[in-house]
Amino acid sequence: MIFNSLSFAIFLPIVLLFYYLCGRRYQNWVLLIAGYTFYGVWDIRFLYLVSLSTVLDFCTGLMIANGRMTLAQRLAPTCHLLGFALFFLVPDWHAVVFQGAYLNNINIDWQQLLTPTSLGLNVLGLSGLGVAVANIAYPYVLKHMEEKTKRIFFLRCSLMGQLGMLGVFKYYNFFVAEAEGCLKSLGVDAPSMHLDIILPIGISFYTFQTLSYVCDVYWGKMQPVSRLRDFALFVSYFPPLVAGPIERASHLIPRILGERRINFENICQGAYLILLGLVKKMAIADGLAGSVFSVYNASGDVGWLDIVTATVAFAIQIYCDFSGYSDIACGVSLWFGIELLKNFDQPYFSLNPSEFWRRWHISLSSWLRDYLYIPLGGNRGSEIKVYRNLMLTMVLGGLWHGAAWNFLLWGGYQGAMLIIHRLFVGRKPAEFCGTLLMRLPRMMFFFVFICYGWLLFRATSFDQISSFTQILLSDFSNMSLHMKIPPFSSLLGIFILIFVEIFQFKRQNIHFYTYYPAVIHGGVYALLIFAFIMGLSNDSQQFIYFQF
Amino acid sequence: MTVSNSSISNSESDNIPTSMLTGQRVFVASLWALVWLILIDISLNIFFAMPKSPLIQPSKLQSFFDYGRSAEGKIRYMVGRDKESTSMVANAGWILENEVDDQPKMASSHDRVLIAAYGQSFTNQICEALKVVDPRFELRLKAGPAATVSHSYAYYKADAKNQQADVVVLGILASSLIYMTAPTTATINFEGAAPYTYPIYTLKEGHISEEDPIIHSIEELRTAFYDNPSLWQVYIKMLRSKSPTYNSWIFEKDIFDYSALARMIRRSIGQKHVHDVTARYWNANGFINTDGILDIANTLVADFAADVRAKGQIPYVLLIQDKGYKNHLALAFESQLKQLDIPYLSTHTIASNTNPRNFVSDGHFTPEVTMQIARAFHADVLNKIKKIK
């Protein structure tokens, strides 16, 4: 289920209705069921992974902090995991076929739907075994392990489990393919170890989210969650579930456990964010996708102007696609009275790489800072060590985006930019205090470097990176433009977005329109609604960050 | 990468004083939003209205804001009271048994070759390029905008007695194949609605059965619009009952045609309809035989080839795989074409249809690609003719 779909437009009001009708006591249940439904619609089997992630970190969190679990705390994850293993076991959704002139008839092959697969049986068996071993080993661990050893042991269990899952689903095939390629080039004919698996949507997001919980508990920054259903909601809270913002446990869990403020202001701000997000996604990003595709996925001759325009278009596309998702997630969440982390803060207004990473995908960059860069040593130590830390953090940040060399290269490029920037301006760069107009030349200059990074990110192969770079630097002979012209909705949407971002920057407030009279306030709404309606006709594209 | 050790701030700074978003203020702002939207709608209808006459080419923006008009609304706009006030598109594609035109009926001399082609603009462009490749070829072209195989087959049947071509070409366009589920392309291709009609073919005990499209010519359509509205109602009724791809909200004229914003909403719903309908008959692996469309299409091709051969002519099938259709037409037709030894050419073997550079903005092949296809077609046709002559 994606935010810009009809199914979500039906799903959300139903969830909201139940949420508002239920008292505070049952609201978390509504959100939990909604989260599992939202995720399960893609492929119900992947709920098992969400469950595994939930159960693992719920238990390790309690064991790290308290060193023990109550019977109820052990029973709940046991039932949870086995229940979701059953979901994995049973349904084969290919057995459900929509037919009829308006796809209004549903044919269900019940036999196919309910016949267990061997993989499902294995998962159920292994889950049962794992749960049994954990419960049998529990008294031994309680009795024989020292407190300190226990804390480290369970931290390692969590890290190995979470990163192991991420590794298998996201990186295994990539590294195996590369290794096989290397062996083949050396003349060794190794048997294929490729696994026939698909990447579960949002695995990188919820894995990082739960890792933040375990680390914070280990470092004593927060108390563990004592009830599984609260922790399960932290993992499966649906607005940020599949494409962020990557919520911090210390930020989201208190909002899940505490009282919520749902008022008219929240609802209005949420509605604006949803509308803005939909315009960014549907009117701009989806419209630009075809134009970018026409250059980056073309096999014919590509000229300098094509590369430049397509790369700038991609810079806008990826910003609108991703920040659009974040805006919708934040807006929807506000309707539930839960404020999410800010994920974007007008990144293209940045003047340097350091500022860019304070404005772009903030929830990831701050995660990397707190859980990778600082533990690596951060700014402490010699300059060489700081550069190493920066490079390592950014390369791993690049790898987080996907198992491909161009993401690694992109991460390396970002690391190199940060290092070069640090070399030039030193440890504590002075903040630029000029007006927007005075910022503009520096913004434009730095935007060129951002765009080259996006070229590395979007390229389909190393050969393409090489040939595009060569053309950009030395071949100005072909200035013809073959790129598909973006639709009117995108052009209008970009025009509106530029104004919105300028006013937002000037006011330092995403809800800048509230400072103006109602006639202008209403005009902003009208323009966004108009752009949204225009954007409805663009070919719907999957959110780019779903693949990560 | 920020290097501060402080934790990330959330959007507290974005919180605004509650007094700024009071109910009254939002209500007034919403009313203003409504007023602005009405003004935008009226402005679009005034400044980007379609030209009064359908003979005048609209600008891109005029077309853009009109894409969402109902198919019926578009067709009514195209069809004037007389021929002079009717657009070219409205006149195109009608299948007339005794059509009067100046196209050749047979090759002008023994060293010339007449090609009679039944298809759509793609087929026409390839044949015209063929003539450039080899001027000895003469052309008799019968086509409809984005015509489907049913239309091409019916056109061939109607025109067969009028021509003694050496080679008879049936052009099958991948993106148009699903149009054979209705007697008009406008039930699916509503953005570029063309009024011409053709029979719906079905299979009854392995034999082709024909469903009459009720309206057969532009004159009959004009009558339906201006003199005999009940004829149009009968036509609509037939579409509702016979076409699984018909959607009244997209096809039938209503009040939404008068609002630019409503038209854009209709356009998006129409596109959803097109996606849903397309998904019934086609997916990333190829065409699906829903409603037996592949069986029917293959039967039409086989019947076409048999009929052409019976007249001593050479049948030829052009499988035109347009943007994104990979080799899907070949998958759908190749086995039968080989089995019946029907000469054919599939364009995916000449130019990749997954490369956007091979297409111009309206979806047709670039002139270079068209020429490449024509050269391959030329070589193959010459080979076939040598066998006979």
mmCIF file of C-alpha atoms in Angstrom, chain B residues 1 4 22-23 46 69 72 76 101 107 114 119 127 138 165 196 199 235 244 278 317-318 327 332 334 345 349 353 389:
data_model
loop_
_atom_site.group_PDB
_atom_site.id
_atom_site.type_symbol
_atom_site.label_atom_id
_atom_site.label_comp_id
_atom_site.label_asym_id
_atom_site.label_seq_id
_atom_site.Cartn_x
_atom_site.Cartn_y
_atom_site.Cartn_z
ATOM 1 C CA MET B 1 27.400 14.896 7.900
ATOM 2 C CA SER B 4 27.867 17.838 16.610
ATOM 3 C CA THR B 22 -7.795 28.761 14.736
ATOM 4 C CA GLY B 23 -10.917 27.207 13.335
ATOM 5 C CA ILE B 46 -11.386 30.964 -20.874
ATOM 6 C CA ARG B 69 -13.056 15.500 -21.506
ATOM 7 C CA GLU B 72 -18.310 11.415 -26.184
ATOM 8 C CA ARG B 76 -19.106 15.558 -30.440
ATOM 9 C CA ASP B 101 -10.181 7.340 -53.435
ATOM 10 C CA ALA B 107 0.665 -2.131 -59.822
ATOM 11 C CA LEU B 114 1.772 -2.815 -55.229
ATOM 12 C CA GLY B 119 -3.124 -1.032 -40.192
ATOM 13 C CA CYS B 127 5.290 1.373 -45.952
ATOM 14 C CA GLU B 138 3.569 1.450 -54.913
ATOM 15 C CA ALA B 165 -2.024 -5.891 -54.891
ATOM 16 C CA TYR B 196 -14.449 5.353 -36.221
ATOM 17 C CA PRO B 199 -16.903 -5.021 -35.727
ATOM 18 C CA TYR B 235 -24.850 2.665 -29.739
ATOM 19 C CA PRO B 244 -15.852 -5.439 -21.271
ATOM 20 C CA THR B 278 -4.554 -3.191 -19.823
ATOM 21 C CA VAL B 317 2.105 -9.543 -41.178
ATOM 22 C CA LEU B 318 3.900 -6.653 -39.541
ATOM 23 C CA ASN B 327 8.663 -9.228 -27.993
ATOM 24 C CA ALA B 332 1.375 -14.132 -29.147
ATOM 25 C CA GLU B 334 4.798 -16.281 -33.921
ATOM 26 C CA LEU B 345 8.410 -9.148 -39.459
ATOM 27 C CA THR B 349 14.239 -7.635 -33.921
ATOM 28 C CA ASN B 353 11.364 -0.896 -27.815
ATOM 29 C CA LYS B 389 7.700 -14.092 -59.969
#
